[in-house]
Tab-separated table of C-alpha atoms in Angstrom:
chain	number	residue	atom	x	y	z
H	101	MET	CA	30.832	-14.308	87.172
H	102	SER	CA	32.492	-13.111	84.672
H	103	TRP	CA	35.280	-15.837	84.474
H	104	PHE	CA	31.986	-18.118	83.654
H	105	ARG	CA	31.284	-15.676	81.192
H	106	ARG	CA	34.042	-15.396	79.723
H	107	TYR	CA	34.540	-19.349	79.733
H	108	LEU	CA	31.068	-19.716	77.968
H	109	GLU	CA	32.418	-17.110	75.128
H	110	TYR	CA	35.599	-18.805	74.639
H	111	PRO	CA	35.607	-21.350	71.338
H	112	ILE	CA	34.438	-24.851	71.809
H	113	ILE	CA	37.057	-26.279	70.179
H	114	TYR	CA	39.376	-24.656	71.867
H	115	LYS	CA	38.083	-25.921	75.259
H	116	ILE	CA	38.442	-29.159	74.398
H	117	LEU	CA	41.688	-29.425	72.780
H	118	ILE	CA	42.866	-27.901	76.518
H	119	GLY	CA	41.253	-30.375	77.994
H	120	PHE	CA	42.153	-33.064	75.703
H	121	VAL	CA	45.702	-32.301	76.455
H	122	LEU	CA	45.391	-31.543	80.136
H	123	GLY	CA	44.104	-35.076	80.326
H	124	ILE	CA	47.152	-36.297	79.026
H	125	VAL	CA	49.483	-34.536	80.996
H	126	ILE	CA	47.485	-35.077	84.564
H	127	GLY	CA	46.658	-38.755	83.352
H	128	ALA	CA	49.959	-39.220	82.836
H	129	ILE	CA	51.448	-37.829	85.966
H	130	ILE	CA	48.660	-39.010	88.630
H	131	GLY	CA	48.406	-42.682	87.294
H	132	GLU	CA	45.367	-44.644	89.027
H	133	PRO	CA	44.279	-42.257	91.133
H	134	ILE	CA	42.895	-40.242	88.082
H	135	ALA	CA	40.235	-42.893	87.830
H	136	ALA	CA	38.067	-40.928	90.355
H	137	ILE	CA	37.029	-38.807	88.115
H	138	LYS	CA	36.211	-41.361	85.283
H	139	PRO	CA	32.591	-40.598	86.305
H	140	LEU	CA	33.013	-37.202	84.922
H	141	GLY	CA	33.693	-38.500	81.510
H	142	ASP	CA	31.158	-41.163	81.787
H	143	LEU	CA	28.491	-38.204	82.312
H	144	PHE	CA	29.342	-36.711	79.128
H	145	ILE	CA	28.783	-40.015	76.865
H	146	ILE	CA	25.648	-40.724	78.542
H	147	LEU	CA	24.968	-37.055	77.749
H	148	LEU	CA	25.847	-37.253	74.515
H	149	LYS	CA	23.508	-40.393	74.402
H	150	MET	CA	20.503	-38.980	75.575
H	151	VAL	CA	20.260	-36.070	73.041
H	152	VAL	CA	21.142	-38.420	69.991
H	153	ALA	CA	17.653	-39.733	69.362
H	154	PRO	CA	15.325	-37.011	70.186
H	155	ILE	CA	17.325	-34.738	68.496
H	156	ILE	CA	17.164	-36.715	64.952
H	157	LEU	CA	13.420	-37.084	65.887
H	158	PHE	CA	12.327	-33.250	65.946
H	159	SER	CA	14.727	-32.006	63.377
H	160	LEU	CA	13.876	-34.426	60.848
H	161	VAL	CA	10.326	-34.415	61.814
H	162	ILE	CA	10.384	-30.128	61.486
H	163	GLY	CA	12.536	-30.502	58.141
H	164	ALA	CA	9.944	-32.853	56.561
H	165	ALA	CA	6.953	-31.094	57.683
H	166	SER	CA	8.219	-27.872	56.460
H	167	ILE	CA	8.086	-28.765	52.956
H	168	THR	CA	5.046	-28.274	51.308
H	169	PRO	CA	2.877	-31.055	49.759
H	170	ALA	CA	3.282	-30.141	46.112
H	171	ARG	CA	7.204	-30.550	46.596
H	172	LEU	CA	7.146	-33.551	48.487
H	173	GLY	CA	7.509	-36.220	45.901
H	174	LYS	CA	10.456	-34.097	43.694
H	175	VAL	CA	12.127	-33.095	46.893
H	176	GLY	CA	11.769	-36.626	48.681
H	177	VAL	CA	13.323	-38.405	45.491
H	178	LYS	CA	16.316	-35.793	45.513
H	179	ILE	CA	17.156	-36.152	49.153
H	180	ILE	CA	16.679	-39.961	49.190
H	181	VAL	CA	19.371	-39.881	46.216
H	182	TYR	CA	21.446	-37.257	48.007
H	183	TYR	CA	21.534	-39.517	51.458
H	184	LEU	CA	22.724	-42.254	49.205
H	185	VAL	CA	25.356	-40.810	47.013
H	186	THR	CA	26.857	-38.795	49.664
H	187	SER	CA	27.148	-41.515	52.147
H	188	ALA	CA	28.676	-43.866	49.529
H	189	VAL	CA	31.682	-41.447	49.094
H	190	ALA	CA	31.547	-41.222	52.609
H	191	VAL	CA	32.088	-44.675	53.129
H	192	VAL	CA	35.015	-44.706	50.816
H	193	ILE	CA	36.672	-41.524	52.316
H	194	GLY	CA	36.219	-43.714	55.632
H	195	ILE	CA	37.998	-46.744	53.881
H	196	LEU	CA	40.503	-44.507	52.037
H	197	MET	CA	41.528	-42.893	55.616
H	198	ALA	CA	41.727	-46.136	57.001
H	199	ASN	CA	44.450	-47.276	54.548
H	200	VAL	CA	46.309	-44.380	54.671
H	201	PHE	CA	46.530	-43.261	58.433
H	202	ARG	CA	45.721	-47.318	59.811
H	203	PRO	CA	44.504	-45.802	62.748
H	204	GLY	CA	44.685	-48.538	65.741
H	205	VAL	CA	47.944	-49.653	64.919
H	206	GLY	CA	49.781	-50.279	67.995
H	207	LEU	CA	46.749	-49.451	69.983
H	208	GLN	CA	46.585	-52.449	72.662
H	209	LEU	CA	43.633	-52.128	74.886
H	210	ALA	CA	42.510	-54.864	78.009
H	211	GLY	CA	41.343	-58.015	76.309
H	212	GLU	CA	42.469	-60.248	73.771
H	213	ALA	CA	41.500	-59.672	70.189
H	214	LYS	CA	38.746	-62.451	68.672
H	215	GLU	CA	38.338	-63.165	64.886
H	216	ALA	CA	34.934	-63.082	64.155
H	217	THR	CA	33.086	-63.894	61.220
H	218	VAL	CA	30.165	-61.865	60.028
H	219	LYS	CA	27.876	-62.880	57.530
H	220	PRO	CA	26.329	-59.508	56.179
H	221	PRO	CA	22.172	-60.276	56.087
H	222	PRO	CA	19.953	-60.057	52.829
H	223	MET	CA	19.299	-56.663	51.118
H	224	VAL	CA	15.974	-57.527	51.830
H	225	GLU	CA	15.960	-57.862	54.905
H	226	VAL	CA	18.236	-54.627	55.565
H	227	LEU	CA	15.787	-52.767	54.025
H	228	LEU	CA	12.739	-53.847	56.158
H	229	GLY	CA	14.678	-53.611	59.092
H	230	ILE	CA	14.472	-49.765	58.339
H	231	ILE	CA	11.104	-49.567	59.281
H	232	PRO	CA	10.213	-49.693	62.853
H	233	THR	CA	7.516	-52.000	64.346
H	234	ASN	CA	7.306	-49.638	67.373
H	235	PRO	CA	8.481	-46.458	67.320
H	236	PHE	CA	8.664	-45.776	70.933
H	237	ALA	CA	10.674	-49.009	71.144
H	238	THR	CA	12.798	-47.589	68.661
H	239	LEU	CA	13.460	-44.324	70.197
H	240	MET	CA	14.211	-46.156	73.199
H	241	GLN	CA	16.795	-48.071	71.595
H	242	GLY	CA	18.397	-45.566	69.608
H	243	LYS	CA	18.165	-47.162	66.225
H	244	VAL	CA	19.283	-44.324	64.228
H	245	LEU	CA	17.999	-45.853	60.308
H	246	GLN	CA	14.668	-46.443	61.854
H	247	ILE	CA	13.857	-43.016	64.028
H	248	ILE	CA	15.163	-41.146	60.823
H	249	PHE	CA	12.530	-43.221	58.544
H	250	PHE	CA	9.667	-42.739	60.858
H	251	ALA	CA	10.550	-38.914	61.379
H	252	ILE	CA	10.305	-38.371	58.082
H	253	VAL	CA	7.139	-40.579	57.676
H	254	LEU	CA	5.684	-38.480	60.452
H	255	GLY	CA	6.672	-34.839	59.074
H	256	ILE	CA	5.135	-35.634	55.732
H	257	ALA	CA	2.049	-36.591	57.473
H	258	ILE	CA	2.189	-33.466	59.414
H	259	ALA	CA	2.861	-31.333	56.246
H	260	TYR	CA	0.092	-33.230	54.486
H	261	LEU	CA	-2.010	-32.013	57.442
H	262	ARG	CA	-1.398	-28.522	57.392
H	263	LYS	CA	-2.889	-28.134	54.035
H	264	SER	CA	-6.084	-29.927	54.917
H	265	ILE	CA	-9.257	-28.391	53.576
H	266	ILE	CA	-11.045	-29.292	56.928
H	267	GLU	CA	-9.847	-26.101	59.272
H	268	ARG	CA	-10.185	-28.809	62.765
H	269	VAL	CA	-7.285	-30.800	61.070
H	270	ARG	CA	-5.497	-28.097	59.797
H	271	THR	CA	-5.386	-26.408	63.133
H	272	VAL	CA	-4.331	-29.294	64.947
H	273	ALA	CA	-1.386	-29.973	62.657
H	274	ASN	CA	-0.054	-26.581	62.894
H	275	THR	CA	-0.127	-27.115	66.804
H	276	VAL	CA	1.505	-30.514	66.461
H	277	TYR	CA	4.175	-28.680	63.975
H	278	GLN	CA	4.649	-25.742	66.616
H	279	ILE	CA	5.295	-28.506	69.087
H	280	PHE	CA	8.198	-30.191	67.465
H	281	ASP	CA	9.221	-26.840	66.623
H	282	GLY	CA	9.901	-25.749	69.887
H	283	LEU	CA	10.939	-29.538	70.990
H	284	ALA	CA	13.640	-29.071	68.467
H	285	GLU	CA	14.609	-25.527	69.553
H	286	CYS	CA	14.957	-27.162	73.301
H	287	MET	CA	17.096	-30.133	72.103
H	288	TYR	CA	19.501	-27.321	70.620
H	289	LYS	CA	19.703	-25.436	73.357
H	290	ILE	CA	20.655	-28.772	75.361
H	291	VAL	CA	23.254	-29.697	72.843
H	292	ARG	CA	24.679	-26.405	73.422
H	293	GLY	CA	25.057	-26.704	77.131
H	294	ILE	CA	26.691	-29.903	76.785
H	295	LEU	CA	29.171	-29.152	74.365
H	296	GLN	CA	30.226	-26.569	77.131
H	297	TYR	CA	30.847	-29.274	79.438
H	298	ALA	CA	32.622	-31.403	76.989
H	299	PRO	CA	36.028	-30.231	77.811
H	300	ILE	CA	35.349	-31.509	81.396
H	301	GLY	CA	34.371	-34.499	79.931
H	302	VAL	CA	37.000	-35.059	77.453
H	303	PHE	CA	39.501	-34.546	80.342
H	304	ALA	CA	38.174	-37.332	82.686
H	305	LEU	CA	38.285	-39.736	79.683
H	306	ILE	CA	41.803	-39.131	78.052
H	307	GLY	CA	43.044	-38.659	81.898
H	308	TYR	CA	41.418	-42.013	82.625
H	309	VAL	CA	42.780	-43.806	79.289
H	310	VAL	CA	46.301	-42.493	79.804
H	311	ALA	CA	46.279	-43.618	83.084
H	312	LYS	CA	45.279	-47.045	82.629
H	313	TYR	CA	46.816	-47.584	79.424
H	314	GLY	CA	50.386	-45.939	79.871
H	315	PRO	CA	51.682	-42.552	78.395
H	316	GLY	CA	52.326	-44.088	75.213
H	317	ILE	CA	48.717	-44.142	74.177
H	318	PRO	CA	47.977	-40.896	73.007
H	319	GLY	CA	50.388	-41.385	69.909
H	320	PRO	CA	47.519	-44.208	68.347
H	321	LEU	CA	44.920	-41.951	69.840
H	322	ALA	CA	46.223	-38.902	67.792
H	323	ILE	CA	46.437	-41.340	64.558
H	324	VAL	CA	42.736	-41.611	64.737
H	325	VAL	CA	41.566	-38.255	65.383
H	326	ILE	CA	44.086	-36.974	62.599
H	327	ALA	CA	42.304	-39.411	60.138
H	328	LEU	CA	39.098	-38.356	61.314
H	329	TYR	CA	39.457	-34.961	60.729
H	330	VAL	CA	41.196	-34.982	57.638
H	331	GLY	CA	38.310	-37.575	56.628
H	332	LEU	CA	35.528	-34.869	57.824
H	333	PHE	CA	38.120	-31.672	55.863
H	334	ILE	CA	37.702	-33.711	52.996
H	335	HIS	CA	33.615	-34.853	52.916
H	336	ILE	CA	32.828	-31.225	53.999
H	337	PHE	CA	35.127	-28.587	52.073
H	338	LEU	CA	35.291	-31.214	48.822
H	339	ILE	CA	32.462	-33.118	48.474
H	340	TYR	CA	29.904	-30.936	50.186
H	341	GLY	CA	31.918	-27.857	48.861
H	342	GLY	CA	31.790	-28.981	45.549
H	343	ILE	CA	27.926	-29.708	45.622
H	344	LEU	CA	27.385	-26.163	46.837
H	345	GLY	CA	29.727	-25.115	44.409
H	346	ALA	CA	27.727	-26.924	41.487
H	347	PHE	CA	24.786	-24.587	42.359
H	348	LYS	CA	26.803	-21.317	42.922
H	349	LEU	CA	27.139	-21.468	46.295
H	350	SER	CA	30.375	-21.238	48.924
H	351	ILE	CA	30.504	-23.814	51.344
H	352	LEU	CA	32.281	-21.141	53.470
H	353	THR	CA	29.182	-18.987	53.311
H	354	PHE	CA	27.051	-21.952	53.918
H	355	LEU	CA	28.871	-22.401	57.082
H	356	LYS	CA	28.765	-19.120	58.383
H	357	GLY	CA	24.947	-19.093	57.977
H	358	ALA	CA	24.555	-22.533	59.580
H	359	ARG	CA	26.790	-20.917	62.893
H	360	LYS	CA	24.706	-18.216	63.186
H	361	GLN	CA	21.298	-20.770	63.273
H	362	CYS	CA	23.140	-22.104	66.066
């Protein structure tokens, strides 16, 4: 099984790129018969959807529960401000990339485009919509903002209970914390496994798309990918890097440390 070990040790980003290129080539050569492997791509999408809600829930619960109650108020306000500011900047970068690269121009998929006028809901309704009426239904439906809200509230509750003066409550809270910590680690392991499957899923998906819509489709898709990565580069290295630099921290050191945690 040495070949399998070498496959696992090979950088994932390169494997995904190889799968992408092979999908274009094989899809253009074989044509419609490649649709037989489309379920392999559908499986990849399903696997990604499977882990989104659990990993958000478990990770944020642990993150919130790890903060001591004395620091929760001050840290909580900073987190909210940081989240709102960086999210607004991300939106601006996304709009900028859309205007610069114009992704999707020349990309004609099946079906006719229909114009739709959507009236944005009132701000109060948007804010109230973040609060889940049924956390379990929220997890099933994959509503990210509601999952984030519930996870943070649950994590804060655990953090306070871990400092309770009642021994039984402290014991129970620490047990719950350890369970969520273990579940979070399990999800990280599952994600790593899904990423190892990613090249196969990407190969199947891009091969099917090229076979169905023609060999000219990779051009517009490449523009989309380039716009995405340029936007990510700007947001990670300029925005996050600038924030870290303000605290005399290196973005490269931070990324290396984050990689070790994976």
